[in-house]
Amino acid sequence: MVKTIKDIEIENKKVIIRCDFNVPIENNHIIDDKRIISSLETIKYCLSKNCKIILMSHLGRIKEESDLKKNDLRIVSKRLSEVLHKNVKFINKTRGRKLEDAISSMKSKQIILIQNTRYEDLIGKKESSNDPELASYWASLGEVFINDAFATAHRSHASNVGIASHLPHAIGFLVEKELTHLEELKCPDKPSTVILGGKKVSDKIGVIENLLTKVDYLLIGGGMAFTFLKAEGYKTGMSIIDDESIDFCKNILKKYGDKIVLPVDTRTNKEFKDEGSIEHKDITEIDDNDIGLDIGEKTVTNFENILAKSKTVFWNGPLGVYELENFKIATDKILNYLVDNNIKTILGGGDVVASAKKAGVIDKIYYASTGGGATLEYLEGKDLPGLIE
Ligand code: AMP
């Protein structure tokens, strides 16, 4: 069993917390600080135990020099200081004398945030390849390690798996909360329903196979619905198709056809954009040059009828191209339906969580998971390497 922060001795210790401060930044502003706010419970608990706190996180991806500036974590230390009402000292280094001196002069209840762990990816991808030298160096900076970054738990990086293999370690409150909610889906209140959307079937094959053994209904929308419709023999025009997954769709429809609900209508355009000749069509009417960009009204009603009797819902992937005003309609309607009818819903994955934020309903959703890939891998039944025992 993976240990939680309350299971290990941290009092007065130097604690390294791997946080998820991978926040969206535009024009030098954090446009959504939910991830920072979500980290507070663990940080405050460590403060209450008189720890010296060393925070680590990645931010974005670092492939070349020009990625460094736009993924500088300093901006996070400022926001964190504001929401904690306490100074968080930022060290613009991932290793070296300056960092070591700052840590060795720390007093209890002081907090340091070190520079983006992925700065170590610039030469030799040391963070992302879990470089052993880097892992043992970072571990040498603290006495205890707490992993509170769920979104990277499916990756084996130096800042999670690497450090944990050298120090007494546990998960923080945020990761614990994620696991508790995702566990609910392993034995869901029945009837239970999964809604899947988004682009590609191939990314979700594992999750589809695993969840279909547990849930009562699988509602399929988004671009991936067209691969299923094609497998059923429908014409799908120019809609997105994941050709490699057609056989998988055929098999899964044969095996679980009674649980799977596909769209009966769609909103189409001739081009992948927000304006033009937008039409509402039954799926039997799709022309060669049509692109299905959202599910239609009849499908929304069919989905709502099933959701009305569902006690637990898990949703990954938007039902249409929610980034475009004309094709976010079904996603918005279903989100509002779930909220208005108080249906216990767990959202997993960046896009559907972003849709819920955009629709202004995120605070009314039962639980929005912070992990995309990690959530899906967990629901596939895979062990997450970042959560080592
Ligand atoms: P995924 O990462 O597979 O969950 O895909 C999310 C993306 O799927 C979003 O950016 C949506 O715009 C896109 N998407 C949803 N519905 C469609 C569709 N009908 N055609 C093309 N892309 C879609």
Short mmCIF file of C-alpha atoms and ligand atoms in Angstrom, two decimals:
data_model
loop_
_atom_site.label_atom_id
_atom_site.label_comp_id
_atom_site.label_asym_id
_atom_site.label_seq_id
_atom_site.Cartn_x
_atom_site.Cartn_y
_atom_site.Cartn_z
CA MET A 1 0.00 0.00 0.00
CA VAL A 2 1.24 3.44 -0.88
CA LYS A 3 1.75 5.53 2.28
CA THR A 4 0.03 8.85 2.82
CA ILE A 5 1.62 11.89 4.40
CA LYS A 6 -0.01 11.09 7.75
CA ASP A 7 1.63 7.66 7.78
CA ILE A 8 5.19 8.94 7.95
CA GLU A 9 7.27 10.97 10.35
CA ILE A 10 7.80 14.51 9.02
CA GLU A 11 7.91 16.64 12.18
CA ASN A 12 10.81 19.16 12.07
CA LYS A 13 12.20 17.52 8.94
CA LYS A 14 13.41 18.87 5.62
CA VAL A 15 10.56 17.81 3.36
CA ILE A 16 10.70 17.82 -0.42
CA ILE A 17 7.21 18.13 -1.92
CA ARG A 18 6.78 17.37 -5.62
CA CYS A 19 3.86 19.62 -6.54
CA ASP A 20 2.01 20.08 -9.81
CA PHE A 21 2.43 23.78 -10.58
CA ASN A 22 2.04 23.22 -14.30
CA VAL A 23 -0.36 26.16 -14.61
CA PRO A 24 -1.55 27.84 -17.81
CA ILE A 25 0.24 31.17 -18.41
CA GLU A 26 -0.70 33.83 -20.93
CA ASN A 27 1.02 37.21 -21.35
CA ASN A 28 2.95 36.63 -18.15
CA HIS A 29 -0.19 35.96 -16.09
CA ILE A 30 -1.36 32.74 -14.52
CA ILE A 31 -4.83 32.36 -16.03
CA ASP A 32 -5.94 29.53 -13.75
CA ASP A 33 -4.33 28.95 -10.35
CA LYS A 34 -6.38 25.88 -9.37
CA ARG A 35 -3.28 23.70 -9.25
CA ILE A 36 -1.54 26.13 -6.89
CA ILE A 37 -4.60 26.30 -4.64
CA SER A 38 -4.89 22.49 -4.68
CA SER A 39 -1.35 22.16 -3.32
CA LEU A 40 -2.03 24.25 -0.21
CA GLU A 41 -3.40 21.52 2.02
CA THR A 42 -0.20 19.50 1.95
CA ILE A 43 2.03 22.57 2.29
CA LYS A 44 0.02 23.87 5.25
CA TYR A 45 0.13 20.46 6.92
CA CYS A 46 3.95 20.49 6.63
CA LEU A 47 4.03 24.00 8.08
CA SER A 48 1.96 22.78 11.03
CA LYS A 49 4.61 20.10 11.59
CA ASN A 50 7.42 22.69 11.65
CA CYS A 51 9.05 21.36 8.50
CA LYS A 52 11.52 23.07 6.22
CA ILE A 53 9.73 22.83 2.92
CA ILE A 54 11.40 22.42 -0.47
CA LEU A 55 8.93 22.56 -3.36
CA MET A 56 9.58 21.15 -6.81
CA SER A 57 7.45 21.13 -9.96
CA HIS A 58 7.69 21.02 -13.70
CA LEU A 59 6.14 23.69 -15.91
CA GLY A 60 5.55 23.01 -19.60
CA ARG A 61 8.12 21.21 -21.71
CA ILE A 62 11.75 22.16 -22.18
CA LYS A 63 13.23 21.11 -25.51
CA GLU A 64 15.36 24.11 -26.42
CA GLU A 65 16.84 27.30 -24.90
CA SER A 66 13.84 29.36 -26.00
CA ASP A 67 11.53 27.22 -23.81
CA LEU A 68 13.32 28.24 -20.61
CA LYS A 69 12.02 31.78 -20.18
CA LYS A 70 8.38 31.00 -20.87
CA ASN A 71 8.45 28.12 -18.38
CA ASP A 72 10.14 29.95 -15.52
CA LEU A 73 8.54 29.00 -12.19
CA ARG A 74 9.23 32.36 -10.53
CA ILE A 75 5.71 33.50 -11.39
CA VAL A 76 4.35 30.57 -9.37
CA SER A 77 6.37 31.49 -6.27
CA LYS A 78 4.77 34.95 -6.34
CA ARG A 79 1.22 33.57 -6.57
CA LEU A 80 1.94 30.92 -3.96
CA SER A 81 3.25 33.56 -1.54
CA GLU A 82 0.02 35.52 -2.04
CA VAL A 83 -2.35 32.63 -1.43
CA LEU A 84 -0.31 31.26 1.48
CA HIS A 85 0.16 34.73 3.03
CA LYS A 86 3.74 33.70 3.54
CA ASN A 87 6.97 34.31 1.68
CA VAL A 88 8.02 31.55 -0.68
CA LYS A 89 11.66 31.98 -1.61
CA PHE A 90 12.37 31.24 -5.23
CA ILE A 91 15.73 29.74 -6.19
CA ASN A 92 16.41 30.14 -9.87
CA LYS A 93 18.46 26.94 -10.01
CA THR A 94 17.81 23.21 -10.13
CA ARG A 95 21.19 22.35 -8.59
CA GLY A 96 24.43 23.88 -7.34
CA ARG A 97 25.91 25.96 -4.54
CA LYS A 98 23.26 28.67 -4.42
CA LEU A 99 20.50 26.11 -3.97
CA GLU A 100 22.45 24.07 -1.42
CA ASP A 101 23.34 27.17 0.64
CA ALA A 102 19.74 28.38 0.61
CA ILE A 103 18.54 25.00 1.86
CA SER A 104 21.20 24.60 4.53
CA SER A 105 20.34 28.00 6.02
CA MET A 106 16.58 27.28 6.16
CA LYS A 107 14.69 27.55 9.41
CA SER A 108 11.60 25.55 10.23
CA LYS A 109 8.41 26.74 8.47
CA GLN A 110 10.43 28.32 5.67
CA ILE A 111 9.55 27.48 2.10
CA ILE A 112 11.74 27.33 -0.97
CA LEU A 113 10.57 26.70 -4.52
CA ILE A 114 13.31 25.57 -6.88
CA GLN A 115 13.34 26.29 -10.62
CA ASN A 116 11.34 24.12 -13.06
CA THR A 117 12.55 20.51 -12.77
CA ARG A 118 12.41 20.20 -16.56
CA TYR A 119 15.19 22.76 -16.94
CA GLU A 120 17.22 19.57 -16.40
CA ASP A 121 15.75 18.24 -19.67
CA LEU A 122 17.61 20.79 -21.77
CA ILE A 123 20.76 18.70 -21.82
CA GLY A 124 20.23 14.96 -21.84
CA LYS A 125 16.59 14.93 -20.64
CA LYS A 126 17.81 14.21 -17.13
CA GLU A 127 14.50 14.88 -15.36
CA SER A 128 12.25 13.04 -17.81
CA SER A 129 14.55 10.04 -18.14
CA ASN A 130 14.90 9.70 -14.36
CA ASP A 131 18.66 10.19 -14.49
CA PRO A 132 20.11 8.39 -11.43
CA GLU A 133 22.70 11.07 -10.62
CA LEU A 134 20.06 13.82 -10.68
CA ALA A 135 17.62 11.77 -8.60
CA SER A 136 20.18 11.07 -5.89
CA TYR A 137 21.36 14.70 -5.92
CA TRP A 138 17.83 16.05 -5.44
CA ALA A 139 17.14 13.45 -2.74
CA SER A 140 20.29 14.63 -0.90
CA LEU A 141 18.63 18.04 -0.43
CA GLY A 142 15.91 16.68 1.89
CA GLU A 143 15.04 14.05 4.45
CA VAL A 144 11.52 13.04 3.43
CA PHE A 145 9.76 13.06 0.05
CA ILE A 146 6.07 13.77 -0.56
CA ASN A 147 4.59 13.27 -4.02
CA ASP A 148 1.58 15.53 -4.50
CA ALA A 149 1.66 15.70 -8.31
CA PHE A 150 -0.95 13.34 -9.69
CA ALA A 151 -0.79 14.51 -13.31
CA THR A 152 2.77 13.14 -13.68
CA ALA A 153 2.23 9.98 -11.63
CA HIS A 154 2.15 7.84 -14.79
CA ARG A 155 5.68 8.99 -15.64
CA SER A 156 8.92 7.80 -14.17
CA HIS A 157 10.83 11.03 -13.65
CA ALA A 158 13.76 12.00 -11.42
CA SER A 159 11.51 14.36 -9.43
CA ASN A 160 9.04 11.63 -8.47
CA VAL A 161 10.19 8.00 -8.84
CA GLY A 162 13.87 8.99 -8.67
CA ILE A 163 13.77 10.93 -5.39
CA ALA A 164 11.30 8.50 -3.82
CA SER A 165 13.71 5.63 -4.33
CA HIS A 166 16.24 7.34 -2.02
CA LEU A 167 14.09 8.79 0.77
CA PRO A 168 11.24 7.81 3.08
CA HIS A 169 8.24 8.83 0.99
CA ALA A 170 4.48 9.18 0.86
CA ILE A 171 1.72 10.81 -1.19
CA GLY A 172 0.27 14.20 -0.29
CA PHE A 173 -3.38 15.09 0.31
CA LEU A 174 -4.07 16.02 -3.32
CA VAL A 175 -2.87 12.70 -4.72
CA GLU A 176 -4.77 10.90 -1.95
CA LYS A 177 -7.95 12.74 -2.94
CA GLU A 178 -7.45 11.83 -6.60
CA LEU A 179 -7.00 8.17 -5.78
CA THR A 180 -10.01 8.09 -3.46
CA HIS A 181 -12.27 9.51 -6.17
CA LEU A 182 -10.91 7.32 -8.94
CA GLU A 183 -11.29 4.29 -6.66
CA GLU A 184 -15.01 5.08 -6.56
CA LEU A 185 -15.09 4.26 -10.27
CA LYS A 186 -13.73 0.77 -9.70
CA CYS A 187 -16.89 -0.10 -7.76
CA PRO A 188 -19.30 2.61 -8.89
CA ASP A 189 -22.81 3.22 -7.58
CA LYS A 190 -25.06 1.61 -10.19
CA PRO A 191 -26.19 2.23 -12.84
CA SER A 192 -22.93 3.85 -13.83
CA THR A 193 -22.09 5.56 -17.08
CA VAL A 194 -18.92 6.60 -18.85
CA ILE A 195 -18.94 9.41 -21.39
CA LEU A 196 -16.00 9.40 -23.78
CA GLY A 197 -15.21 12.04 -26.37
CA GLY A 198 -12.14 13.68 -27.80
CA LYS A 199 -10.22 12.81 -30.92
CA LYS A 200 -8.56 9.44 -30.96
CA VAL A 201 -9.84 6.00 -30.10
CA SER A 202 -6.33 4.54 -29.89
CA ASP A 203 -5.44 6.68 -26.84
CA LYS A 204 -8.42 5.28 -24.96
CA ILE A 205 -8.51 1.63 -25.97
CA GLY A 206 -7.24 0.42 -22.57
CA VAL A 207 -9.74 2.52 -20.68
CA ILE A 208 -12.64 1.47 -22.91
CA GLU A 209 -11.82 -2.22 -22.49
CA ASN A 210 -11.39 -1.97 -18.74
CA LEU A 211 -14.35 0.26 -17.92
CA LEU A 212 -16.78 -1.69 -20.10
CA THR A 213 -16.38 -4.63 -17.73
CA LYS A 214 -17.54 -2.45 -14.83
CA VAL A 215 -20.02 0.13 -16.06
CA ASP A 216 -23.55 -0.13 -17.44
CA TYR A 217 -23.35 2.40 -20.27
CA LEU A 218 -20.69 3.94 -22.48
CA LEU A 219 -21.82 7.08 -24.30
CA ILE A 220 -19.50 7.95 -27.17
CA GLY A 221 -19.25 11.41 -28.71
CA GLY A 222 -16.54 13.70 -30.04
CA GLY A 223 -14.36 12.85 -33.00
CA MET A 224 -13.89 9.28 -31.79
CA ALA A 225 -17.58 8.52 -32.38
CA PHE A 226 -16.93 8.65 -36.14
CA THR A 227 -14.47 5.77 -35.97
CA PHE A 228 -17.16 3.71 -34.23
CA LEU A 229 -19.77 4.84 -36.79
CA LYS A 230 -17.45 3.91 -39.64
CA ALA A 231 -16.93 0.50 -38.03
CA GLU A 232 -20.74 0.14 -38.07
CA GLY A 233 -20.71 0.84 -41.83
CA TYR A 234 -21.89 4.48 -41.85
CA LYS A 235 -20.48 7.09 -44.21
CA THR A 236 -18.52 9.60 -42.15
CA GLY A 237 -17.49 12.08 -44.86
CA MET A 238 -14.40 14.07 -43.91
CA SER A 239 -14.87 13.57 -40.16
CA ILE A 240 -11.82 12.58 -38.14
CA ILE A 241 -11.19 8.81 -38.35
CA ASP A 242 -8.69 6.73 -36.44
CA ASP A 243 -8.32 4.02 -39.12
CA GLU A 244 -6.05 1.82 -37.04
CA SER A 245 -8.80 1.44 -34.44
CA ILE A 246 -11.64 0.31 -36.75
CA ASP A 247 -11.14 -3.38 -35.95
CA PHE A 248 -11.02 -2.64 -32.24
CA CYS A 249 -14.32 -0.72 -32.55
CA LYS A 250 -15.94 -3.59 -34.47
CA ASN A 251 -14.91 -6.10 -31.80
CA ILE A 252 -15.95 -3.98 -28.87
CA LEU A 253 -19.32 -3.21 -30.50
CA LYS A 254 -19.87 -6.93 -31.03
CA LYS A 255 -18.99 -7.73 -27.43
CA TYR A 256 -20.58 -4.80 -25.60
CA GLY A 257 -23.08 -3.44 -28.14
CA ASP A 258 -25.86 -3.38 -25.52
CA LYS A 259 -23.87 -0.96 -23.33
CA ILE A 260 -22.55 1.36 -26.03
CA VAL A 261 -24.56 4.36 -27.23
CA LEU A 262 -23.39 6.07 -30.43
CA PRO A 263 -24.57 9.38 -31.91
CA VAL A 264 -27.64 9.35 -34.16
CA ASP A 265 -27.07 12.90 -35.38
CA THR A 266 -24.30 15.48 -35.71
CA ARG A 267 -23.54 19.13 -36.44
CA THR A 268 -21.39 19.41 -39.52
CA ASN A 269 -19.37 21.97 -41.42
CA LYS A 270 -17.47 21.75 -44.69
CA GLU A 271 -14.32 23.08 -43.08
CA PHE A 272 -12.77 22.77 -39.64
CA LYS A 273 -13.86 26.22 -38.50
CA ASP A 274 -16.50 28.16 -36.61
CA GLU A 275 -18.31 29.74 -39.54
CA GLY A 276 -19.53 28.46 -42.93
CA SER A 277 -22.37 26.13 -43.85
CA ILE A 278 -23.10 24.58 -40.49
CA GLU A 279 -25.82 21.93 -40.70
CA HIS A 280 -27.60 19.51 -38.45
CA LYS A 281 -27.69 16.01 -39.95
CA ASP A 282 -28.74 12.50 -39.04
CA ILE A 283 -25.75 10.21 -39.28
CA THR A 284 -27.36 8.51 -42.28
CA GLU A 285 -27.21 11.83 -44.16
CA ILE A 286 -23.50 12.64 -43.91
CA ASP A 287 -22.13 13.70 -47.31
CA ASP A 288 -18.63 13.04 -48.60
CA ASN A 289 -17.47 16.59 -47.82
CA ASP A 290 -19.10 16.91 -44.38
CA ILE A 291 -17.05 17.10 -41.18
CA GLY A 292 -18.92 16.13 -38.03
CA LEU A 293 -17.76 18.57 -35.36
CA ASP A 294 -20.33 18.05 -32.60
CA ILE A 295 -23.02 15.56 -31.67
CA GLY A 296 -26.60 16.60 -32.52
CA GLU A 297 -29.70 17.34 -30.45
CA LYS A 298 -31.28 13.89 -30.72
CA THR A 299 -28.07 12.35 -29.44
CA VAL A 300 -27.97 14.84 -26.56
CA THR A 301 -31.49 13.75 -25.62
CA ASN A 302 -30.54 10.06 -25.85
CA PHE A 303 -27.52 10.71 -23.63
CA GLU A 304 -29.62 12.67 -21.12
CA ASN A 305 -32.12 9.81 -20.87
CA ILE A 306 -29.35 7.47 -19.81
CA LEU A 307 -27.70 10.01 -17.52
CA ALA A 308 -31.07 10.56 -15.80
CA LYS A 309 -30.92 7.03 -14.41
CA SER A 310 -27.16 7.01 -13.69
CA LYS A 311 -25.82 7.15 -10.14
CA THR A 312 -22.15 7.64 -11.09
CA VAL A 313 -20.74 9.23 -14.23
CA PHE A 314 -17.14 9.42 -15.41
CA TRP A 315 -16.39 11.69 -18.36
CA ASN A 316 -13.23 12.05 -20.43
CA GLY A 317 -12.99 14.06 -23.64
CA PRO A 318 -15.34 16.74 -25.05
CA LEU A 319 -18.32 15.72 -27.20
CA GLY A 320 -17.41 18.20 -29.92
CA VAL A 321 -14.79 20.75 -30.87
CA TYR A 322 -15.48 22.77 -27.72
CA GLU A 323 -12.81 25.32 -28.65
CA LEU A 324 -15.22 26.59 -31.36
CA GLU A 325 -18.40 28.38 -30.18
CA ASN A 326 -20.66 26.57 -32.65
CA PHE A 327 -19.45 23.12 -31.73
CA LYS A 328 -19.35 23.28 -27.94
CA ILE A 329 -23.13 23.16 -27.72
CA ALA A 330 -23.56 19.47 -26.84
CA THR A 331 -20.68 19.47 -24.33
CA ASP A 332 -22.20 22.49 -22.58
CA LYS A 333 -25.69 20.98 -22.57
CA ILE A 334 -24.58 17.71 -21.06
CA LEU A 335 -22.41 19.49 -18.46
CA ASN A 336 -25.40 21.62 -17.44
CA TYR A 337 -27.68 18.60 -17.40
CA LEU A 338 -25.36 16.76 -15.01
CA VAL A 339 -25.07 19.77 -12.72
CA ASP A 340 -28.78 20.70 -12.80
CA ASN A 341 -29.75 17.14 -11.96
CA ASN A 342 -27.12 16.76 -9.30
CA ILE A 343 -25.64 13.64 -10.88
CA LYS A 344 -22.42 12.45 -9.22
CA THR A 345 -19.86 13.15 -11.94
CA ILE A 346 -16.11 12.73 -12.07
CA LEU A 347 -14.38 14.61 -14.88
CA GLY A 348 -10.97 13.36 -15.98
CA GLY A 349 -8.68 15.01 -18.50
CA GLY A 350 -7.69 18.54 -19.39
CA ASP A 351 -10.17 19.20 -22.18
CA VAL A 352 -13.34 18.23 -20.42
CA VAL A 353 -12.24 20.05 -17.28
CA ALA A 354 -11.48 23.11 -19.44
CA SER A 355 -14.96 22.80 -21.01
CA ALA A 356 -16.54 22.77 -17.56
CA LYS A 357 -14.57 25.87 -16.59
CA LYS A 358 -15.60 27.59 -19.81
CA ALA A 359 -19.23 26.69 -19.17
CA GLY A 360 -18.97 28.07 -15.61
CA VAL A 361 -20.02 24.81 -13.94
CA ILE A 362 -16.72 23.46 -12.66
CA ASP A 363 -17.46 24.34 -9.03
CA LYS A 364 -20.71 22.37 -9.13
CA ILE A 365 -19.12 19.18 -10.44
CA TYR A 366 -18.63 16.41 -7.84
CA TYR A 367 -14.94 15.95 -8.70
CA ALA A 368 -12.63 17.21 -11.44
CA SER A 369 -9.46 15.14 -11.64
CA THR A 370 -6.22 17.02 -12.26
CA GLY A 371 -4.64 14.16 -14.20
CA GLY A 372 -5.24 13.44 -17.88
CA GLY A 373 -2.93 10.60 -18.90
CA ALA A 374 -2.47 9.53 -15.27
CA THR A 375 -6.24 9.29 -14.73
CA LEU A 376 -6.72 7.19 -17.85
CA GLU A 377 -3.83 4.86 -17.03
CA TYR A 378 -5.14 4.39 -13.51
CA LEU A 379 -8.58 3.54 -14.87
CA GLU A 380 -6.99 1.11 -17.31
CA GLY A 381 -5.87 -0.76 -14.21
CA LYS A 382 -2.19 0.06 -14.70
CA ASP A 383 0.13 0.74 -11.78
CA LEU A 384 1.30 4.34 -11.73
CA PRO A 385 5.10 4.34 -11.35
CA GLY A 386 5.07 7.72 -9.60
CA LEU A 387 3.17 6.18 -6.70
CA ILE A 388 5.79 3.71 -5.52
CA GLU A 389 5.22 1.94 -2.23
P1 AMP B 1 -8.47 14.01 -26.76
O1 AMP B 1 -7.12 14.55 -26.41
O2 AMP B 1 -8.42 12.76 -27.58
O3 AMP B 1 -9.38 13.90 -25.56
O4 AMP B 1 -9.12 15.09 -27.75
C1 AMP B 1 -9.54 16.37 -27.36
C2 AMP B 1 -9.81 17.16 -28.61
O5 AMP B 1 -10.82 16.50 -29.34
C3 AMP B 1 -10.32 18.57 -28.39
O6 AMP B 1 -9.32 19.47 -28.75
C4 AMP B 1 -11.53 18.67 -29.31
O7 AMP B 1 -11.53 19.82 -30.11
C5 AMP B 1 -11.36 17.46 -30.21
N1 AMP B 1 -12.64 17.00 -30.78
C6 AMP B 1 -13.80 16.78 -30.16
N2 AMP B 1 -14.75 16.43 -31.04
C7 AMP B 1 -14.17 16.44 -32.28
C8 AMP B 1 -14.64 16.17 -33.58
N3 AMP B 1 -15.91 15.82 -33.81
N4 AMP B 1 -13.75 16.28 -34.60
C9 AMP B 1 -12.46 16.62 -34.36
N5 AMP B 1 -11.96 16.89 -33.15
C10 AMP B 1 -12.80 16.80 -32.09
#
